[in-house]
Coordinates of C-alpha atoms and ligand atoms in Angstrom, one line a residue:
M1 CA -106.4 156.0 -102.1
L2 CA -104.1 152.9 -101.7
K3 CA -101.0 154.6 -100.5
G4 CA -99.5 153.1 -97.4
K5 CA -102.1 150.3 -97.2
D6 CA -101.6 146.5 -97.3
L7 CA -102.9 144.2 -99.9
L8 CA -103.8 140.9 -98.2
S9 CA -107.2 140.3 -99.8
I10 CA -109.2 141.7 -102.7
H11 CA -112.1 141.8 -100.2
E12 CA -110.5 144.8 -98.6
L13 CA -110.3 146.7 -101.8
S14 CA -113.2 148.8 -103.1
A15 CA -114.5 148.1 -106.5
D16 CA -112.9 151.4 -107.6
E17 CA -109.6 150.4 -106.2
V18 CA -109.7 147.1 -108.2
Q19 CA -110.3 149.2 -111.4
E20 CA -107.6 151.6 -110.4
I21 CA -105.1 148.8 -110.1
L22 CA -106.2 147.3 -113.4
A23 CA -106.0 150.8 -115.2
L24 CA -102.4 151.5 -113.9
A25 CA -101.3 147.9 -114.7
A26 CA -102.4 148.4 -118.3
E27 CA -100.8 151.8 -118.5
L28 CA -97.4 150.5 -117.1
K29 CA -97.7 147.6 -119.5
A30 CA -98.0 149.9 -122.4
K31 CA -95.2 152.0 -121.1
Q32 CA -92.9 149.1 -120.7
K33 CA -93.6 147.9 -124.2
A34 CA -93.0 151.4 -125.6
G35 CA -89.7 151.7 -123.7
I36 CA -91.1 154.7 -121.8
E37 CA -89.3 155.1 -118.4
H38 CA -91.6 154.6 -115.3
H39 CA -89.5 154.8 -112.3
L40 CA -92.3 155.3 -109.9
L41 CA -90.4 153.7 -107.0
K42 CA -86.9 155.1 -107.5
G43 CA -84.7 154.3 -104.6
K44 CA -87.2 152.1 -102.8
T45 CA -86.7 148.5 -101.6
L46 CA -89.1 145.7 -101.5
G47 CA -88.4 142.7 -99.2
M48 CA -89.8 139.4 -100.5
I49 CA -90.4 136.7 -97.9
F50 CA -90.8 133.3 -99.3
E51 CA -91.8 130.3 -97.1
K52 CA -93.0 128.4 -100.2
S53 CA -91.6 127.9 -103.7
S54 CA -92.3 130.2 -106.6
T55 CA -91.3 130.8 -110.2
R56 CA -93.5 133.5 -111.5
T57 CA -94.0 135.4 -108.2
R58 CA -90.4 135.9 -107.4
V59 CA -89.2 136.8 -110.8
S60 CA -92.1 139.1 -111.6
F61 CA -91.9 141.0 -108.2
E62 CA -88.1 141.3 -108.4
T63 CA -88.1 142.4 -112.1
G64 CA -91.0 144.7 -111.4
M65 CA -89.2 146.6 -108.7
Y66 CA -86.2 147.0 -111.0
Q67 CA -88.3 148.3 -113.8
L68 CA -89.9 150.8 -111.3
G69 CA -86.4 152.1 -110.4
G70 CA -86.2 150.3 -107.0
Q71 CA -84.8 147.1 -105.9
A72 CA -86.1 143.8 -104.3
L73 CA -84.4 141.5 -101.8
F74 CA -85.2 137.8 -101.9
L75 CA -85.6 136.6 -98.3
S76 CA -86.1 132.8 -98.1
N77 CA -87.1 131.5 -94.8
R78 CA -84.1 129.1 -95.2
D79 CA -81.9 132.1 -94.6
L80 CA -83.9 134.4 -92.5
Q81 CA -83.9 134.0 -88.6
L82 CA -87.6 133.6 -89.1
G83 CA -87.0 130.1 -90.3
R84 CA -85.1 129.4 -86.9
G85 CA -88.0 130.7 -84.8
E86 CA -87.7 134.4 -84.7
P87 CA -91.3 135.8 -84.2
I88 CA -93.0 137.1 -87.2
K89 CA -93.9 140.3 -85.2
D90 CA -90.2 141.1 -84.5
T91 CA -89.3 140.3 -88.1
A92 CA -92.1 142.9 -89.2
R93 CA -90.8 145.6 -87.0
V94 CA -87.1 145.1 -88.0
L95 CA -87.8 145.0 -91.7
S96 CA -90.1 148.1 -91.4
R97 CA -86.8 150.0 -90.3
Y98 CA -84.9 149.1 -93.6
L99 CA -87.6 148.5 -96.3
D100 CA -90.4 150.4 -98.1
G101 CA -92.7 147.4 -98.5
I102 CA -92.8 143.6 -97.8
M103 CA -94.1 140.8 -99.9
I104 CA -94.9 137.5 -98.3
R105 CA -95.7 134.0 -99.5
T106 CA -96.6 131.7 -96.7
Y107 CA -98.9 129.0 -95.4
G108 CA -101.5 130.3 -92.8
H109 CA -103.1 133.5 -93.8
D110 CA -102.7 134.5 -90.2
R111 CA -99.0 134.8 -90.7
A112 CA -99.4 137.4 -93.4
E113 CA -102.0 139.2 -91.2
E114 CA -99.6 139.2 -88.2
L115 CA -96.8 140.5 -90.4
A116 CA -99.2 143.3 -91.7
R117 CA -100.3 144.2 -88.2
Y118 CA -96.7 144.7 -86.8
A119 CA -95.2 146.3 -89.9
D120 CA -95.6 149.9 -90.5
I121 CA -94.9 149.6 -94.3
P122 CA -97.2 148.1 -96.9
V123 CA -97.5 144.3 -96.9
I124 CA -98.5 142.4 -100.0
N125 CA -99.9 138.9 -99.9
A126 CA -98.1 136.9 -102.6
L127 CA -100.1 133.6 -101.7
T128 CA -101.3 132.1 -98.6
D129 CA -103.2 128.9 -98.0
L130 CA -106.3 131.0 -98.1
L131 CA -105.8 133.7 -100.8
H132 CA -103.8 134.6 -103.9
P133 CA -105.0 138.2 -104.6
C134 CA -102.1 139.3 -106.9
Q135 CA -102.9 136.4 -109.3
V136 CA -106.5 137.0 -109.4
L137 CA -106.1 140.8 -110.1
T138 CA -103.6 139.7 -112.9
D139 CA -106.4 137.4 -114.2
L140 CA -108.8 140.3 -114.3
L141 CA -106.3 142.2 -116.4
T142 CA -105.9 139.4 -118.7
I143 CA -109.7 138.9 -119.1
R144 CA -109.9 142.7 -119.9
E145 CA -107.4 142.2 -122.7
H146 CA -109.1 139.2 -124.2
K147 CA -112.7 139.9 -123.5
G148 CA -113.0 143.7 -123.4
K149 CA -112.6 146.3 -120.7
N150 CA -116.0 145.9 -119.2
L151 CA -115.9 142.8 -117.1
Q152 CA -119.4 143.3 -115.7
G153 CA -121.7 140.3 -116.4
L154 CA -119.0 138.0 -117.8
K155 CA -119.3 134.5 -116.7
M156 CA -116.3 132.7 -115.1
A157 CA -116.5 129.0 -114.4
Y158 CA -113.9 127.6 -112.0
V159 CA -113.5 123.7 -112.1
G160 CA -111.5 121.8 -109.6
D161 CA -110.2 122.3 -106.0
G162 CA -111.9 125.0 -103.9
N163 CA -108.5 126.4 -102.9
N164 CA -106.8 129.8 -102.5
M165 CA -107.4 130.7 -106.1
T166 CA -111.1 129.9 -105.9
N167 CA -111.3 132.0 -102.7
S168 CA -109.7 135.0 -104.4
F169 CA -111.7 134.5 -107.7
M170 CA -114.8 134.9 -105.6
Y171 CA -113.7 138.1 -104.1
G172 CA -112.3 139.4 -107.5
C173 CA -115.4 138.5 -109.5
A174 CA -117.6 139.9 -106.7
K175 CA -115.8 143.3 -107.0
A176 CA -115.8 143.2 -110.7
G177 CA -119.5 142.5 -111.2
M178 CA -119.0 139.1 -112.7
E179 CA -121.0 135.9 -112.7
F180 CA -118.8 133.3 -110.9
V181 CA -119.6 129.6 -110.6
A182 CA -117.3 127.1 -109.1
A183 CA -117.7 123.4 -109.5
T184 CA -115.8 121.4 -106.8
P185 CA -116.4 118.0 -105.3
E186 CA -118.6 118.3 -102.2
G187 CA -115.8 118.1 -99.6
Y188 CA -113.6 120.5 -101.5
R189 CA -115.6 123.6 -101.6
P190 CA -113.9 127.0 -101.2
D191 CA -113.8 128.6 -97.7
A192 CA -117.3 129.1 -96.2
E193 CA -116.6 132.5 -94.7
V194 CA -114.9 133.8 -97.9
T195 CA -117.9 132.6 -99.9
R196 CA -120.3 134.4 -97.4
Q197 CA -118.3 137.7 -97.7
A198 CA -118.0 137.4 -101.5
Q199 CA -121.6 136.8 -101.8
E200 CA -122.3 139.9 -99.8
D201 CA -119.8 142.0 -101.8
A202 CA -121.5 140.7 -104.9
R203 CA -124.8 142.3 -104.0
A204 CA -123.2 145.8 -104.3
T205 CA -122.0 145.3 -107.9
G206 CA -124.6 143.0 -109.4
A207 CA -122.2 140.0 -109.3
S208 CA -123.1 136.6 -108.5
I209 CA -121.2 133.8 -106.6
T210 CA -122.5 130.2 -106.9
L211 CA -121.1 126.9 -105.8
V212 CA -122.1 123.6 -107.4
T213 CA -120.6 120.2 -107.7
D214 CA -121.5 119.6 -111.4
P215 CA -118.6 120.8 -113.8
L216 CA -121.1 120.9 -116.8
E217 CA -123.5 123.1 -114.9
A218 CA -120.6 125.6 -114.0
V219 CA -119.3 125.7 -117.5
K220 CA -122.5 126.1 -119.3
G221 CA -122.3 129.3 -121.5
A222 CA -119.1 130.5 -119.6
D223 CA -116.9 133.1 -121.1
I224 CA -113.9 132.1 -119.1
V225 CA -113.1 128.6 -117.8
V226 CA -110.3 128.4 -115.2
T227 CA -108.7 125.7 -113.2
D228 CA -105.7 125.2 -110.8
T229 CA -103.8 122.2 -109.6
W230 CA -105.6 119.5 -107.6
A231 CA -102.8 119.5 -104.9
S232 CA -101.7 122.9 -103.8
M233 CA -98.3 123.5 -102.0
G234 CA -98.4 121.8 -98.7
Q235 CA -100.8 119.0 -100.0
E236 CA -98.3 116.8 -101.7
A237 CA -99.1 113.9 -99.5
E238 CA -102.8 113.9 -100.7
H239 CA -101.9 114.1 -104.3
E240 CA -102.7 110.4 -105.3
E241 CA -106.0 110.5 -103.5
R242 CA -106.9 113.9 -104.9
K243 CA -106.2 112.6 -108.5
R244 CA -108.9 110.0 -108.0
I245 CA -111.4 112.4 -106.4
F246 CA -110.9 115.2 -108.9
A247 CA -110.8 113.0 -112.1
P248 CA -114.3 114.1 -113.1
Y249 CA -113.2 117.8 -112.8
Q250 CA -110.6 117.9 -115.6
V251 CA -110.8 120.7 -118.1
N252 CA -110.9 118.9 -121.4
D253 CA -112.6 119.3 -124.8
K254 CA -115.8 117.4 -123.7
L255 CA -116.3 119.8 -120.9
L256 CA -115.5 122.9 -122.9
A257 CA -118.1 121.9 -125.5
H258 CA -120.6 123.3 -122.9
A259 CA -118.9 126.7 -122.6
D260 CA -119.4 129.7 -124.9
K261 CA -118.0 129.1 -128.4
R262 CA -115.5 132.2 -127.9
A263 CA -114.6 131.0 -124.3
I264 CA -111.0 131.3 -123.1
V265 CA -109.3 128.9 -120.7
M266 CA -107.0 130.4 -118.0
H267 CA -104.6 128.7 -115.5
C268 CA -102.3 130.5 -113.0
L269 CA -99.6 127.9 -113.4
P270 CA -97.9 125.6 -112.6
A271 CA -100.1 123.3 -114.6
Y272 CA -100.3 119.5 -114.3
R273 CA -101.3 118.2 -117.8
G274 CA -103.4 115.1 -117.7
E275 CA -104.6 116.0 -114.3
E276 CA -106.7 119.3 -113.9
I277 CA -106.2 120.2 -117.8
T278 CA -105.5 118.2 -120.8
E279 CA -102.3 118.8 -122.9
E280 CA -104.5 119.7 -125.9
V281 CA -106.6 122.3 -124.1
F282 CA -103.5 123.7 -122.3
E283 CA -101.6 124.3 -125.6
R284 CA -104.6 125.7 -127.5
F285 CA -105.0 128.4 -124.9
A286 CA -101.3 128.8 -124.2
P287 CA -101.4 132.4 -125.7
V288 CA -103.9 133.4 -123.1
I289 CA -102.2 131.4 -120.3
F290 CA -98.8 132.9 -120.9
D291 CA -100.3 136.5 -121.2
E292 CA -101.7 135.7 -117.8
A293 CA -98.2 134.8 -116.6
E294 CA -96.7 138.0 -118.1
N295 CA -99.4 140.1 -116.6
R296 CA -98.3 139.2 -113.0
L297 CA -95.3 141.7 -113.8
H298 CA -97.6 144.6 -114.8
T299 CA -100.3 144.1 -112.2
Q300 CA -97.8 143.7 -109.4
K301 CA -95.9 146.9 -110.6
A302 CA -99.2 148.8 -110.4
I303 CA -99.9 147.3 -106.9
M304 CA -96.5 148.3 -105.7
A305 CA -96.6 151.8 -107.2
L306 CA -99.9 152.5 -105.7
L307 CA -99.1 151.1 -102.2
M308 CA -95.5 152.2 -101.9
G309 CA -95.3 155.2 -104.1
Ligands
CP1 N1 -98.9 131.4 -110.3 C1 -97.9 131.6 -109.3 O1 -98.1 132.2 -108.3 O2 -96.8 131.0 -109.7 P1 -95.6 130.7 -108.8 O3 -95.9 129.7 -107.7 O4 -94.4 130.2 -109.7 O5 -95.1 132.1 -108.2
NVA2 N1 -103.3 126.7 -105.5 C1 -101.9 126.7 -105.9 C2 -101.5 127.9 -106.6 C3 -100.1 128.0 -107.1 C4 -99.7 129.3 -107.7 C5 -101.0 126.5 -104.6 O1 -101.3 127.1 -103.5 O2 -100.1 125.7 -104.7

């Protein structure tokens, strides 16, 4: 079903395709833990274009390709001619002659879209200013592990900046039939068009997507509480101002008292303790948060195997 396609946004996946990715991710995770060979991409090469920094994404994609029997090339824009102004559409057509898939982390989502339009091999979005689909698919796998396979009806509360994670959570929760509520300051809501599309997707699955400004209202009875940095990559200059604006949106014990007693807290990392999350809450939920980090590997292996296999 997914063979040969791009993965730029969860919105483009059907609800069944989301489940297919999660099921294969769980299977590949079990195989890797049991030491069972799973060379689904033997002899294949993934190119990884990074125009922004990364710890998890780079290491998990690169290791994932190796574990699938293929290899990955780290292509920083400091080294590529892309960084010196070679058009993205030429880069796409050249790389398509050598590689079996391209992963890109960049700023404008339109750059990833242009790459996909001109490449005739699958392109995977590994974070743009608009979306971070690999992380949210990973988070759905992690929720399955901690809350049971049936995601339908689970309540996720997102507290903080309406950013690329929030946008992707809206798409992901809509496809998974979940109840999603984001609490952000008024001027920091997630993308309006993504919100509209996610609310439309939600109608097909019985999900709901709600935006509020009150963190207590969002967290009330939540099964999953999630946050992300208040200043994403590229917003460093706004960091001090954002710390002031987002102060009431910290995930701390006072806020969590309003969530379900068995609620889990998640964070895609990197985390800024004392800002979006307290040290105590982070460390208490570290087992979940580092499962989430580990699951990048398994989820992306599934994505690559389905798209590039
Ligand atoms: N969560 C995430 O994408 O981490 P990196 O920026 O380290 O890749
Ligand atoms: N919202 C963050 C996510 C980092 C993985 C950013 O874009 O920097």
